[in-house]
C-alpha cells in the first residue's frame, strides 16, 4: 500500500562522493516536494522524507551536524545545515576568475554557453551589475568574432538584446547550411579494399574530334543542394545530420548505426566482369578506413614463409601488400602488373609490380599473384585466394535455431507453472492508534457492457480462494473499482485510500544497482520471472481480513 505522496517519483539518491552536486540535487528535490504535496506535511515528516531519499549516509551526516534535537525536526534548519556541510562558503575571487575565463568552446551551442555563464555568475556577488557582467562575458566569450564586434558597436546593448542576437545568429547559420548546402571531404582516408572492373578501350581512325560543350546535362559541380541525395538515408534534398531519419537507425547489411541499408557503402563494390581480350583491366581500390571503425576481419597467414596479418576481404578481386613489406631476396623480382589500380577518387594508384607468392595456412596452400602497392595501409587478401584457402564459403541461406527453454523448465518444475500459488506466511496490516474505521454504504456502479465480465471475474477469484463473501456488517469497507485491461478483460481493484491514511507506513530500502550487479559476478544464466496476479499469493492475517473488505 503505497503512500500517495510518492505517486510522483522522487529524485535519485544523492551522490555523497560528489558533494559539489548538492545545489542541483536539492533544487530537484524542492520541485518534487512542491509537486507531490510533501510541503503540506508536518516538518518532521518532510525531514524524514528528505533523509530517506538522500540515501544511507544521510543519517550519519545529520548526527554530526551542530543541530539541536528541535532543529533536526525543522526542514529549513536541516537543509541549511546540509548546504553549509556539502558546499560551504564560496571563494568569490575564484568564482569570478572562472566566470571571466569562460569562453564558448568549439561545437558548443549558444544556448549551453549562455546557460553556463548564468550559473557561474550566481556565486560572484555582482549585485546590481550582474546583468551587465553577464552581457559583457557573452559578448567577449562567443566564438563568432564578427557578431562580437557588431554587439560592441551598439551603445544601448542590454542583456536581453545580446541573448536574442546570439541565438538568432546561430539559427541563421543553421538555416544557411540547409539553403546553400555544405560539402565535406573525407580526410585521412586510407585505401584498404580492391575490386576489379573492366573498361572497353575504343579506337577510332581519322582526325581528332573537336571538344564539344555539353548543353543537355549539367555537370556534377553545377548541381544544387536540393539535387543531391543524403548519403545516410538516400532522401532528397540533403539535410542536417540532426534531422536525418537514419541518425539512430541500424543498417541491416553491415549492422552499423547511422545509415540505411539502401545506401550502405559496404555493398557498393563493383563485381568483376569477364569480357574479350580487347578490354583494359582496371583494379579499383574502393573501401576507405576512418577513425573509430569496428575491428576488421583479419588472419595471420604465411606469405613466402613469413607470417603476415592479412585483412580478409571477400569483395576484393586481387591480393595486395604494401610496398614496405616487399623483400626482393624473399619474394623475387617484380613483374609487370597486368591490371591498373585506381583509388576511391578514381585516380591511378602507384603499383610497383606483382610477385608470384606462395600463400599457406594451417590446412591449405596456394600460389597467387600478389600486387605490391605504395601507401597501402595493410595487406589485403582477395576473393580468389580466400576460396583456394577455404577461408570463405558461399551460404545460400542462414537460419537461426531457436531453443524454447520454457518446455524444459515446465517439465522440471510443473507445480510452479500451474495454479495461482501461495507465498509462505501471512501479512499483518498495522493500524495507527486511534484509527477511525470507514465503511462505504453504497457500491459503485459497474458499466452495463462490463457487468457480465465483472461477475465472471469475481466468481473466478472466489474459486481461486483470493476473495470470499462476507454477509454480516463490518466497520471497514472500501469501494471496488473496475479497470479494463488492454485485452478488454476487467481488472478488479479496490480504492483503499481511507485505509492507507490509517496504516503505519513500513519503510523498505530497495537495493542499489551497484550492489545487485556485484552479487551477479560470475553468473551465466539469467531468468525473468513474472508472478501471475501479483499480491494475490500473499495471505492476510485472519483477524485483519475485515479491514480490507470491499463492496
Short mmCIF file of C-alpha atoms in Angstrom, two decimals:
data_model
loop_
_atom_site.label_atom_id
_atom_site.label_comp_id
_atom_site.label_asym_id
_atom_site.label_seq_id
_atom_site.Cartn_x
_atom_site.Cartn_y
_atom_site.Cartn_z
CA UNK A 1 0.00 0.00 0.00
CA UNK A 2 1.91 2.98 -1.28
CA UNK A 3 1.62 6.42 0.28
CA UNK A 4 0.05 8.93 -2.12
CA UNK A 5 2.92 11.38 -1.59
CA UNK A 6 5.24 9.24 -3.70
CA UNK A 7 2.89 8.82 -6.62
CA UNK A 8 5.37 11.20 -8.26
CA UNK A 9 8.77 9.54 -8.33
CA UNK A 10 11.35 11.32 -6.12
CA UNK A 11 14.84 12.12 -7.47
CA UNK A 12 17.55 9.50 -7.22
CA UNK A 13 19.82 9.14 -4.22
CA UNK A 14 22.33 11.92 -3.60
CA UNK A 15 25.92 11.09 -4.62
CA UNK A 16 27.89 11.66 -1.41
CA UNK A 17 31.17 11.21 -3.37
CA UNK A 18 30.33 14.42 -5.30
CA UNK A 19 29.32 16.98 -2.67
CA UNK A 20 29.53 19.82 -5.23
CA UNK A 21 26.37 18.44 -6.90
CA UNK A 22 24.29 19.20 -3.79
CA UNK A 23 22.78 22.51 -5.10
CA UNK A 24 21.46 20.79 -8.23
CA UNK A 25 20.12 17.82 -6.27
CA UNK A 26 18.33 19.88 -3.60
CA UNK A 27 16.72 22.07 -6.29
CA UNK A 28 15.27 18.97 -7.90
CA UNK A 29 14.06 17.69 -4.52
CA UNK A 30 12.36 21.04 -3.85
CA UNK A 31 10.44 20.69 -7.11
CA UNK A 32 9.40 17.19 -6.10
CA UNK A 33 8.43 18.47 -2.64
CA UNK A 34 6.06 21.04 -4.15
CA UNK A 35 4.68 18.85 -6.95
CA UNK A 36 3.92 15.89 -4.70
CA UNK A 37 2.37 17.95 -1.89
CA UNK A 38 5.10 16.96 0.58
CA UNK A 39 5.40 20.60 1.69
CA UNK A 40 1.91 20.38 3.20
CA UNK A 41 3.00 17.64 5.60
CA UNK A 42 4.42 18.39 9.07
CA UNK A 43 8.09 19.36 9.42
CA UNK A 44 9.21 16.07 10.95
CA UNK A 45 7.65 14.11 8.07
CA UNK A 46 9.43 16.31 5.50
CA UNK A 47 12.80 15.86 7.22
CA UNK A 48 12.42 12.10 7.32
CA UNK A 49 11.41 12.05 3.64
CA UNK A 50 14.49 14.12 2.75
CA UNK A 51 16.83 11.77 4.64
CA UNK A 52 15.23 8.69 3.09
CA UNK A 53 15.54 9.97 -0.48
CA UNK A 54 19.14 11.15 0.06
CA UNK A 55 20.39 7.67 0.93
CA UNK A 56 22.03 5.62 3.67
CA UNK A 57 24.72 8.10 4.74
CA UNK A 58 22.28 10.95 5.40
CA UNK A 59 21.52 9.88 8.99
CA UNK A 60 25.21 9.61 9.86
CA UNK A 61 25.96 13.06 8.44
CA UNK A 62 22.97 14.63 10.19
CA UNK A 63 24.13 13.26 13.54
CA UNK A 64 27.49 15.07 13.12
CA UNK A 65 25.96 18.47 12.35
CA UNK A 66 25.75 21.07 15.18
CA UNK A 67 21.95 20.99 15.49
CA UNK A 68 19.73 20.56 18.49
CA UNK A 69 17.04 17.89 18.64
CA UNK A 70 14.41 20.52 17.90
CA UNK A 71 16.35 21.90 14.93
CA UNK A 72 16.74 18.38 13.49
CA UNK A 73 12.95 18.21 13.09
CA UNK A 74 12.77 21.55 11.21
CA UNK A 75 13.08 21.17 7.44
CA UNK A 76 14.58 24.64 6.83
CA UNK A 77 17.25 24.17 9.51
CA UNK A 78 18.26 20.75 8.21
CA UNK A 79 18.58 21.88 4.58
CA UNK A 80 20.57 24.95 5.65
CA UNK A 81 22.95 22.73 7.63
CA UNK A 82 23.38 20.42 4.64
CA UNK A 83 24.12 23.45 2.43
CA UNK A 84 26.96 24.51 4.72
CA UNK A 85 28.23 20.94 5.04
CA UNK A 86 28.36 20.00 1.34
CA UNK A 87 29.06 23.33 -0.33
CA UNK A 88 30.49 25.58 2.36
CA UNK A 89 31.37 29.20 1.68
CA UNK A 90 32.23 30.15 -1.87
CA UNK A 91 35.56 31.74 -2.72
CA UNK A 92 34.34 34.85 -4.53
CA UNK A 93 37.72 35.55 -6.14
CA UNK A 94 37.89 32.01 -7.55
CA UNK A 95 34.28 32.14 -8.74
CA UNK A 96 34.93 35.46 -10.53
CA UNK A 97 38.07 34.02 -12.13
CA UNK A 98 36.07 31.07 -13.51
CA UNK A 99 33.40 33.46 -14.76
CA UNK A 100 35.84 35.79 -16.54
CA UNK A 101 37.71 32.90 -18.20
CA UNK A 102 34.58 31.23 -19.63
CA UNK A 103 34.74 31.01 -23.44
CA UNK A 104 32.42 29.31 -25.91
CA UNK A 105 34.03 26.02 -26.91
CA UNK A 106 34.31 24.53 -30.38
CA UNK A 107 30.97 22.95 -31.31
CA UNK A 108 29.20 24.26 -28.19
CA UNK A 109 25.73 25.67 -28.76
CA UNK A 110 24.92 29.26 -27.86
CA UNK A 111 22.15 28.12 -25.53
CA UNK A 112 24.52 25.95 -23.49
CA UNK A 113 27.12 28.72 -23.30
CA UNK A 114 24.60 31.34 -22.12
CA UNK A 115 23.16 28.98 -19.51
CA UNK A 116 26.61 28.16 -18.12
CA UNK A 117 27.53 31.86 -17.88
CA UNK A 118 24.40 32.48 -15.80
CA UNK A 119 25.33 29.59 -13.48
CA UNK A 120 28.88 30.88 -12.98
CA UNK A 121 27.55 34.33 -12.08
CA UNK A 122 25.43 33.03 -9.19
CA UNK A 123 28.27 33.00 -6.64
CA UNK A 124 30.23 36.05 -7.88
CA UNK A 125 28.24 38.61 -5.82
CA UNK A 126 27.98 41.10 -8.65
CA UNK A 127 24.96 42.75 -7.08
CA UNK A 128 23.26 45.42 -9.19
CA UNK A 129 25.70 45.00 -12.10
CA UNK A 130 25.05 41.26 -12.51
CA UNK A 131 23.20 41.63 -15.84
CA UNK A 132 25.93 43.88 -17.24
CA UNK A 133 28.68 41.45 -16.26
CA UNK A 134 26.82 38.53 -17.87
CA UNK A 135 26.27 40.64 -21.00
CA UNK A 136 29.97 41.50 -21.24
CA UNK A 137 31.03 37.86 -20.73
CA UNK A 138 28.72 36.66 -23.51
CA UNK A 139 29.93 39.35 -25.92
CA UNK A 140 33.58 38.60 -25.13
CA UNK A 141 33.24 34.81 -24.99
CA UNK A 142 31.31 33.92 -28.15
CA UNK A 143 33.32 32.33 -30.98
CA UNK A 144 31.74 34.49 -33.72
CA UNK A 145 34.16 37.43 -33.79
CA UNK A 146 32.07 39.44 -36.29
CA UNK A 147 28.98 39.18 -34.11
CA UNK A 148 31.05 40.19 -31.07
CA UNK A 149 32.29 43.32 -32.87
CA UNK A 150 28.78 44.22 -34.02
CA UNK A 151 27.44 43.91 -30.48
CA UNK A 152 30.23 46.10 -29.10
CA UNK A 153 29.21 48.90 -31.50
CA UNK A 154 25.69 49.05 -30.02
CA UNK A 155 25.66 51.80 -27.32
CA UNK A 156 22.24 50.68 -25.97
CA UNK A 157 23.10 46.99 -25.74
CA UNK A 158 21.28 45.11 -22.98
CA UNK A 159 21.50 41.53 -21.75
CA UNK A 160 18.17 40.57 -23.32
CA UNK A 161 19.17 42.07 -26.69
CA UNK A 162 22.55 40.28 -26.53
CA UNK A 163 20.99 36.88 -25.89
CA UNK A 164 18.42 37.39 -28.66
CA UNK A 165 21.02 38.33 -31.28
CA UNK A 166 23.35 35.47 -30.34
CA UNK A 167 20.53 32.94 -30.67
CA UNK A 168 19.32 34.44 -33.95
CA UNK A 169 22.82 34.37 -35.42
CA UNK A 170 23.19 30.67 -34.58
CA UNK A 171 19.78 29.89 -36.11
CA UNK A 172 20.64 31.81 -39.29
CA UNK A 173 23.87 29.83 -39.71
CA UNK A 174 21.99 26.55 -39.44
CA UNK A 175 19.41 27.74 -41.96
CA UNK A 176 22.12 28.87 -44.38
CA UNK A 177 23.68 25.40 -44.27
CA UNK A 178 20.34 23.95 -45.29
CA UNK A 179 19.70 26.55 -48.04
CA UNK A 180 23.17 26.66 -49.58
CA UNK A 181 24.42 23.21 -48.65
CA UNK A 182 27.73 22.11 -47.24
CA UNK A 183 30.15 19.63 -48.84
CA UNK A 184 32.77 17.90 -46.75
CA UNK A 185 35.70 15.87 -47.96
CA UNK A 186 36.94 12.61 -46.49
CA UNK A 187 40.25 13.40 -44.84
CA UNK A 188 42.75 10.89 -43.64
CA UNK A 189 41.07 8.07 -45.58
CA UNK A 190 43.15 5.01 -46.20
CA UNK A 191 42.59 2.61 -49.09
CA UNK A 192 42.06 -0.94 -47.85
CA UNK A 193 39.99 -2.78 -50.46
CA UNK A 194 40.49 -3.78 -54.09
CA UNK A 195 37.88 -4.54 -56.74
CA UNK A 196 38.22 -5.11 -60.46
CA UNK A 197 36.07 -3.85 -63.27
CA UNK A 198 36.89 -3.75 -66.96
CA UNK A 199 36.70 -0.80 -69.30
CA UNK A 200 36.32 -1.35 -73.01
CA UNK A 201 39.01 0.59 -74.94
CA UNK A 202 37.68 2.02 -78.21
CA UNK A 203 39.89 3.06 -81.10
CA UNK A 204 38.94 5.43 -83.92
CA UNK A 205 40.68 6.27 -87.15
CA UNK A 206 40.69 9.71 -88.66
CA UNK A 207 41.43 13.23 -87.48
CA UNK A 208 40.84 14.09 -83.85
CA UNK A 209 37.42 15.44 -82.97
CA UNK A 210 36.97 18.90 -81.57
CA UNK A 211 35.91 19.15 -78.00
CA UNK A 212 32.17 19.66 -77.65
CA UNK A 213 30.43 21.62 -74.96
CA UNK A 214 27.66 19.77 -73.22
CA UNK A 215 24.43 21.70 -73.01
CA UNK A 216 21.96 18.94 -72.17
CA UNK A 217 23.23 17.60 -68.84
CA UNK A 218 24.61 19.74 -66.07
CA UNK A 219 27.93 18.79 -64.56
CA UNK A 220 28.26 17.44 -61.05
CA UNK A 221 29.84 20.66 -59.88
CA UNK A 222 26.76 22.64 -61.00
CA UNK A 223 24.31 20.50 -59.01
CA UNK A 224 22.39 22.44 -56.40
CA UNK A 225 21.96 21.41 -52.80
CA UNK A 226 18.43 20.20 -53.47
CA UNK A 227 19.55 17.95 -56.37
CA UNK A 228 21.78 15.77 -54.18
CA UNK A 229 20.65 12.87 -52.02
CA UNK A 230 21.56 12.36 -48.40
CA UNK A 231 24.37 9.82 -48.14
CA UNK A 232 22.89 8.35 -44.96
CA UNK A 233 19.18 7.94 -45.76
CA UNK A 234 19.05 8.43 -49.55
CA UNK A 235 16.37 11.14 -49.44
CA UNK A 236 16.36 14.42 -51.37
CA UNK A 237 17.26 17.17 -50.53
CA UNK A 238 20.18 16.91 -48.19
CA UNK A 239 19.52 17.92 -44.61
CA UNK A 240 21.45 18.43 -41.35
CA UNK A 241 22.64 15.35 -39.51
CA UNK A 242 20.34 16.05 -36.53
CA UNK A 243 17.29 15.93 -38.82
CA UNK A 244 18.27 12.77 -40.70
CA UNK A 245 15.82 9.86 -40.14
CA UNK A 246 18.75 7.42 -40.30
CA UNK A 247 20.59 9.02 -37.38
CA UNK A 248 19.68 6.26 -34.89
CA UNK A 249 18.90 3.54 -37.46
CA UNK A 250 20.92 0.32 -37.72
CA UNK A 251 21.96 -0.88 -41.16
CA UNK A 252 20.66 -4.36 -41.96
CA UNK A 253 23.74 -5.15 -44.06
CA UNK A 254 26.75 -4.01 -42.05
CA UNK A 255 24.93 -3.74 -38.67
CA UNK A 256 26.37 -0.25 -38.09
CA UNK A 257 24.35 2.74 -36.94
CA UNK A 258 23.85 5.97 -38.85
CA UNK A 259 22.58 4.91 -42.28
CA UNK A 260 20.02 2.77 -44.10
CA UNK A 261 20.82 -0.46 -45.93
CA UNK A 262 19.80 1.11 -49.26
CA UNK A 263 22.79 3.47 -49.15
CA UNK A 264 25.22 1.18 -47.32
CA UNK A 265 28.71 1.67 -48.76
CA UNK A 266 29.83 -1.81 -47.79
CA UNK A 267 27.63 -3.19 -50.60
CA UNK A 268 28.77 -0.69 -53.21
CA UNK A 269 31.51 -2.86 -54.65
CA UNK A 270 31.87 -3.49 -58.32
CA UNK A 271 31.95 -7.13 -59.33
CA UNK A 272 34.39 -8.45 -61.89
CA UNK A 273 33.13 -8.63 -65.46
CA UNK A 274 34.83 -11.01 -67.86
CA UNK A 275 34.99 -9.82 -71.46
CA UNK A 276 37.11 -10.20 -74.57
CA UNK A 277 40.84 -9.68 -74.77
CA UNK A 278 40.34 -6.21 -76.22
CA UNK A 279 39.34 -4.84 -72.81
CA UNK A 280 41.62 -2.99 -70.41
CA UNK A 281 41.66 -4.44 -66.85
CA UNK A 282 41.40 -1.90 -64.04
CA UNK A 283 41.59 -2.84 -60.36
CA UNK A 284 39.63 -0.47 -58.14
CA UNK A 285 40.62 0.07 -54.51
CA UNK A 286 37.34 1.34 -53.12
CA UNK A 287 36.77 0.99 -49.39
CA UNK A 288 38.16 3.67 -47.13
CA UNK A 289 39.14 3.35 -43.46
CA UNK A 290 38.38 6.12 -41.00
CA UNK A 291 38.93 6.58 -37.29
CA UNK A 292 36.56 4.81 -34.94
CA UNK A 293 35.69 1.90 -37.27
CA UNK A 294 34.92 -1.55 -35.93
CA UNK A 295 37.54 -4.29 -35.71
CA UNK A 296 38.39 -5.77 -39.12
CA UNK A 297 38.25 -9.44 -40.11
CA UNK A 298 41.95 -10.36 -40.12
CA UNK A 299 44.04 -13.56 -40.04
CA UNK A 300 47.73 -14.37 -39.77
CA UNK A 301 48.85 -16.20 -42.95
CA UNK A 302 52.28 -17.28 -44.23
CA UNK A 303 53.44 -15.38 -47.32
CA UNK A 304 56.61 -16.90 -48.84
CA UNK A 305 57.49 -18.35 -45.43
CA UNK A 306 56.84 -15.13 -43.47
CA UNK A 307 53.81 -14.66 -41.22
CA UNK A 308 51.74 -11.70 -42.39
CA UNK A 309 48.47 -10.39 -40.93
CA UNK A 310 46.01 -10.05 -43.85
CA UNK A 311 42.66 -8.38 -43.90
CA UNK A 312 40.24 -10.88 -45.43
CA UNK A 313 38.07 -9.02 -47.96
CA UNK A 314 35.61 -11.07 -49.99
CA UNK A 315 34.85 -8.00 -52.09
CA UNK A 316 38.43 -7.66 -53.31
CA UNK A 317 39.34 -9.41 -56.57
CA UNK A 318 43.11 -9.41 -56.09
CA UNK A 319 45.55 -9.81 -53.20
CA UNK A 320 47.86 -6.91 -52.37
CA UNK A 321 50.58 -5.98 -49.87
CA UNK A 322 52.19 -2.61 -49.01
CA UNK A 323 55.47 -1.80 -50.74
CA UNK A 324 57.17 -1.62 -47.33
CA UNK A 325 56.64 -5.37 -46.88
CA UNK A 326 58.19 -6.38 -50.20
CA UNK A 327 61.61 -8.07 -49.99
CA UNK A 328 63.40 -8.91 -53.25
CA UNK A 329 65.56 -11.53 -51.55
CA UNK A 330 62.50 -13.36 -50.24
CA UNK A 331 59.79 -12.58 -52.80
CA UNK A 332 61.85 -12.45 -56.00
CA UNK A 333 61.83 -9.84 -58.75
CA UNK A 334 58.78 -7.77 -59.52
CA UNK A 335 56.81 -8.46 -62.69
CA UNK A 336 54.75 -6.06 -64.74
CA UNK A 337 51.16 -5.87 -63.41
CA UNK A 338 48.50 -6.96 -65.92
CA UNK A 339 45.90 -4.61 -64.41
CA UNK A 340 45.74 -0.96 -63.44
CA UNK A 341 44.56 0.04 -59.98
CA UNK A 342 42.53 3.13 -59.13
CA UNK A 343 41.62 4.59 -55.74
CA UNK A 344 38.35 5.97 -54.31
CA UNK A 345 38.91 9.30 -56.09
CA UNK A 346 39.24 7.41 -59.43
CA UNK A 347 42.91 8.38 -59.64
CA UNK A 348 45.51 5.74 -60.56
CA UNK A 349 47.49 4.26 -57.67
CA UNK A 350 51.16 3.53 -57.84
CA UNK A 351 51.73 -0.21 -58.28
CA UNK A 352 55.36 -1.28 -58.21
CA UNK A 353 54.57 -4.68 -59.70
CA UNK A 354 53.38 -8.17 -58.83
CA UNK A 355 55.04 -11.22 -57.31
CA UNK A 356 54.14 -14.88 -57.63
CA UNK A 357 53.76 -15.72 -53.94
CA UNK A 358 53.29 -18.96 -52.03
CA UNK A 359 50.45 -18.46 -49.50
CA UNK A 360 49.87 -21.05 -46.79
CA UNK A 361 47.50 -21.59 -43.85
CA UNK A 362 47.33 -24.36 -41.27
CA UNK A 363 45.43 -26.68 -43.64
CA UNK A 364 45.80 -25.40 -47.21
CA UNK A 365 48.20 -23.59 -49.51
CA UNK A 366 48.10 -21.90 -52.93
CA UNK A 367 50.12 -19.73 -55.30
CA UNK A 368 48.68 -16.34 -56.18
CA UNK A 369 49.68 -13.14 -57.95
CA UNK A 370 50.18 -10.51 -55.20
CA UNK A 371 50.21 -6.81 -56.07
CA UNK A 372 52.79 -4.55 -54.41
CA UNK A 373 51.08 -1.18 -53.85
CA UNK A 374 52.56 2.03 -52.49
CA UNK A 375 50.88 3.57 -49.40
CA UNK A 376 48.60 0.57 -48.82
CA UNK A 377 47.54 0.53 -45.15
CA UNK A 378 47.58 -3.23 -44.56
CA UNK A 379 47.83 -6.43 -46.63
CA UNK A 380 44.56 -7.48 -48.30
CA UNK A 381 43.58 -11.00 -49.30
CA UNK A 382 41.11 -11.08 -52.19
CA UNK A 383 38.30 -13.47 -53.04
CA UNK A 384 40.29 -15.89 -55.30
CA UNK A 385 42.84 -16.58 -52.56
CA UNK A 386 40.12 -16.88 -49.91
CA UNK A 387 38.35 -19.57 -51.96
CA UNK A 388 41.58 -21.50 -52.60
CA UNK A 389 42.47 -21.48 -48.90
CA UNK A 390 38.90 -22.38 -47.89
CA UNK A 391 38.64 -19.27 -45.73
CA UNK A 392 35.23 -18.36 -47.10
CA UNK A 393 32.19 -20.38 -48.10
CA UNK A 394 29.13 -19.49 -50.09
CA UNK A 395 26.00 -19.83 -47.98
CA UNK A 396 22.64 -19.82 -49.74
CA UNK A 397 20.58 -19.22 -46.59
CA UNK A 398 21.09 -18.83 -42.90
CA UNK A 399 18.57 -19.99 -40.34
CA UNK A 400 18.76 -19.34 -36.64
CA UNK A 401 17.93 -22.31 -34.45
CA UNK A 402 15.71 -21.11 -31.67
CA UNK A 403 15.58 -23.13 -28.49
CA UNK A 404 12.42 -22.81 -26.47
CA UNK A 405 13.63 -23.35 -22.91
CA UNK A 406 10.17 -22.89 -21.41
CA UNK A 407 9.13 -26.51 -22.13
CA UNK A 408 12.22 -27.79 -20.35
CA UNK A 409 11.58 -25.75 -17.20
CA UNK A 410 7.86 -26.57 -17.24
CA UNK A 411 8.75 -30.27 -17.14
CA UNK A 412 11.30 -29.77 -14.36
CA UNK A 413 9.02 -27.61 -12.16
CA UNK A 414 5.40 -28.48 -13.01
CA UNK A 415 3.94 -27.01 -9.80
CA UNK A 416 5.44 -23.59 -10.44
CA UNK A 417 3.58 -23.12 -13.73
CA UNK A 418 0.16 -24.39 -12.62
CA UNK A 419 -2.43 -22.68 -10.40
CA UNK A 420 -2.06 -19.37 -8.55
CA UNK A 421 0.39 -20.42 -5.88
CA UNK A 422 0.83 -19.02 -2.37
CA UNK A 423 3.75 -17.48 -0.50
CA UNK A 424 4.68 -18.76 2.92
CA UNK A 425 3.49 -16.84 5.98
CA UNK A 426 0.87 -14.10 6.17
CA UNK A 427 0.83 -10.30 6.19
CA UNK A 428 -0.48 -8.18 9.06
CA UNK A 429 -1.72 -4.64 8.47
CA UNK A 430 -0.56 -2.33 11.26
CA UNK A 431 -3.11 0.41 12.01
CA UNK A 432 -2.33 3.67 13.75
CA UNK A 433 -3.57 4.22 17.27
CA UNK A 434 -6.98 5.85 17.24
CA UNK A 435 -7.65 4.91 13.60
CA UNK A 436 -11.29 5.64 12.69
CA UNK A 437 -12.89 2.88 10.57
CA UNK A 438 -14.61 3.85 7.34
CA UNK A 439 -17.28 1.84 5.56
CA UNK A 440 -18.77 2.59 2.15
CA UNK A 441 -22.50 2.02 2.23
CA UNK A 442 -23.33 2.25 -1.47
CA UNK A 443 -21.35 0.22 -4.02
CA UNK A 444 -20.01 1.88 -7.10
CA UNK A 445 -21.86 1.26 -10.32
CA UNK A 446 -20.42 -1.10 -12.93
CA UNK A 447 -20.94 -0.22 -16.62
CA UNK A 448 -23.58 -2.45 -18.18
CA UNK A 449 -21.31 -3.73 -21.02
CA UNK A 450 -18.81 -4.97 -18.41
CA UNK A 451 -21.26 -6.27 -15.83
CA UNK A 452 -21.23 -9.89 -17.01
CA UNK A 453 -17.41 -9.94 -17.35
CA UNK A 454 -17.01 -8.47 -13.85
CA UNK A 455 -19.28 -11.16 -12.38
CA UNK A 456 -17.26 -13.89 -14.11
CA UNK A 457 -14.01 -12.42 -12.79
CA UNK A 458 -15.33 -12.23 -9.23
CA UNK A 459 -16.51 -15.84 -9.45
CA UNK A 460 -13.07 -16.87 -10.71
CA UNK A 461 -11.32 -15.04 -7.85
CA UNK A 462 -13.64 -16.67 -5.33
CA UNK A 463 -12.96 -20.11 -6.82
CA UNK A 464 -9.20 -19.50 -6.53
CA UNK A 465 -9.58 -18.57 -2.88
CA UNK A 466 -8.44 -14.96 -3.38
CA UNK A 467 -11.72 -13.49 -2.04
CA UNK A 468 -14.76 -14.79 -0.16
CA UNK A 469 -18.20 -13.42 0.61
CA UNK A 470 -18.99 -11.75 3.98
CA UNK A 471 -22.67 -11.44 4.86
CA UNK A 472 -22.56 -9.57 8.22
CA UNK A 473 -21.95 -5.80 8.64
CA UNK A 474 -18.32 -4.61 9.07
CA UNK A 475 -16.56 -1.47 10.30
CA UNK A 476 -14.23 -1.24 7.27
CA UNK A 477 -15.49 -1.43 3.70
CA UNK A 478 -13.91 0.10 0.58
CA UNK A 479 -15.26 0.60 -2.92
CA UNK A 480 -14.48 -1.68 -5.85
CA UNK A 481 -13.01 -0.08 -8.97
CA UNK A 482 -13.15 -1.87 -12.32
CA UNK A 483 -10.36 -1.04 -14.76
CA UNK A 484 -10.38 -2.55 -18.27
CA UNK A 485 -7.17 -4.28 -19.36
CA UNK A 486 -5.65 -3.86 -22.85
CA UNK A 487 -7.21 -7.22 -23.78
CA UNK A 488 -10.68 -5.84 -22.81
CA UNK A 489 -10.89 -8.04 -19.71
CA UNK A 490 -11.74 -6.38 -16.37
CA UNK A 491 -9.16 -5.82 -13.65
CA UNK A 492 -10.68 -5.77 -10.15
CA UNK A 493 -9.16 -3.03 -8.00
CA UNK A 494 -10.08 -1.65 -4.56
CA UNK A 495 -9.94 2.01 -3.50
CA UNK A 496 -8.15 1.74 -0.13
CA UNK A 497 -7.35 5.44 0.19
CA UNK A 498 -9.07 5.84 3.58
CA UNK A 499 -7.41 2.69 4.91
CA UNK A 500 -3.97 3.85 3.73
CA UNK A 501 -4.34 7.05 5.77
CA UNK A 502 -4.75 4.92 8.91
CA UNK A 503 -1.91 2.45 8.20
CA UNK A 504 1.51 2.71 9.85
CA UNK A 505 3.92 3.03 6.99
CA UNK A 506 6.69 0.45 6.77
CA UNK A 507 9.87 1.64 5.07
CA UNK A 508 11.78 -0.83 2.92
CA UNK A 509 15.12 0.27 1.45
CA UNK A 510 15.47 -1.03 -2.08
CA UNK A 511 18.85 -2.50 -3.06
CA UNK A 512 21.12 -0.26 -5.14
CA UNK A 513 22.02 -1.20 -8.69
CA UNK A 514 25.73 -1.48 -7.86
CA UNK A 515 25.02 -3.90 -5.01
CA UNK A 516 22.87 -6.09 -7.24
CA UNK A 517 25.47 -6.16 -10.02
CA UNK A 518 28.17 -7.16 -7.53
CA UNK A 519 26.11 -10.17 -6.49
CA UNK A 520 25.76 -11.26 -10.14
CA UNK A 521 29.51 -11.70 -10.66
CA UNK A 522 30.19 -14.96 -12.44
CA UNK A 523 26.53 -15.58 -13.33
CA UNK A 524 25.87 -17.11 -16.74
CA UNK A 525 22.15 -17.89 -16.84
CA UNK A 526 19.57 -15.17 -16.19
CA UNK A 527 15.82 -15.68 -15.79
CA UNK A 528 12.98 -13.18 -15.97
CA UNK A 529 10.24 -14.22 -13.52
CA UNK A 530 6.79 -12.65 -13.60
CA UNK A 531 4.28 -13.64 -10.88
CA UNK A 532 0.74 -14.05 -12.20
CA UNK A 533 -1.73 -11.68 -10.50
CA UNK A 534 0.83 -10.11 -8.17
CA UNK A 535 -0.01 -9.84 -4.42
CA UNK A 536 -2.76 -12.46 -4.72
CA UNK A 537 -0.28 -15.02 -3.41
CA UNK A 538 0.13 -13.13 -0.10
CA UNK A 539 -2.23 -14.34 2.62
CA UNK A 540 -3.64 -11.85 5.16
CA UNK A 541 -3.94 -12.47 8.87
CA UNK A 542 -7.36 -13.87 9.75
CA UNK A 543 -8.06 -11.07 12.22
CA UNK A 544 -7.15 -8.42 9.62
CA UNK A 545 -9.50 -9.52 6.86
CA UNK A 546 -12.30 -7.22 8.00
CA UNK A 547 -10.15 -4.14 7.32
CA UNK A 548 -9.70 -4.93 3.59
CA UNK A 549 -13.29 -5.73 2.70
CA UNK A 550 -14.81 -4.17 -0.40
CA UNK A 551 -18.26 -3.86 -1.89
#
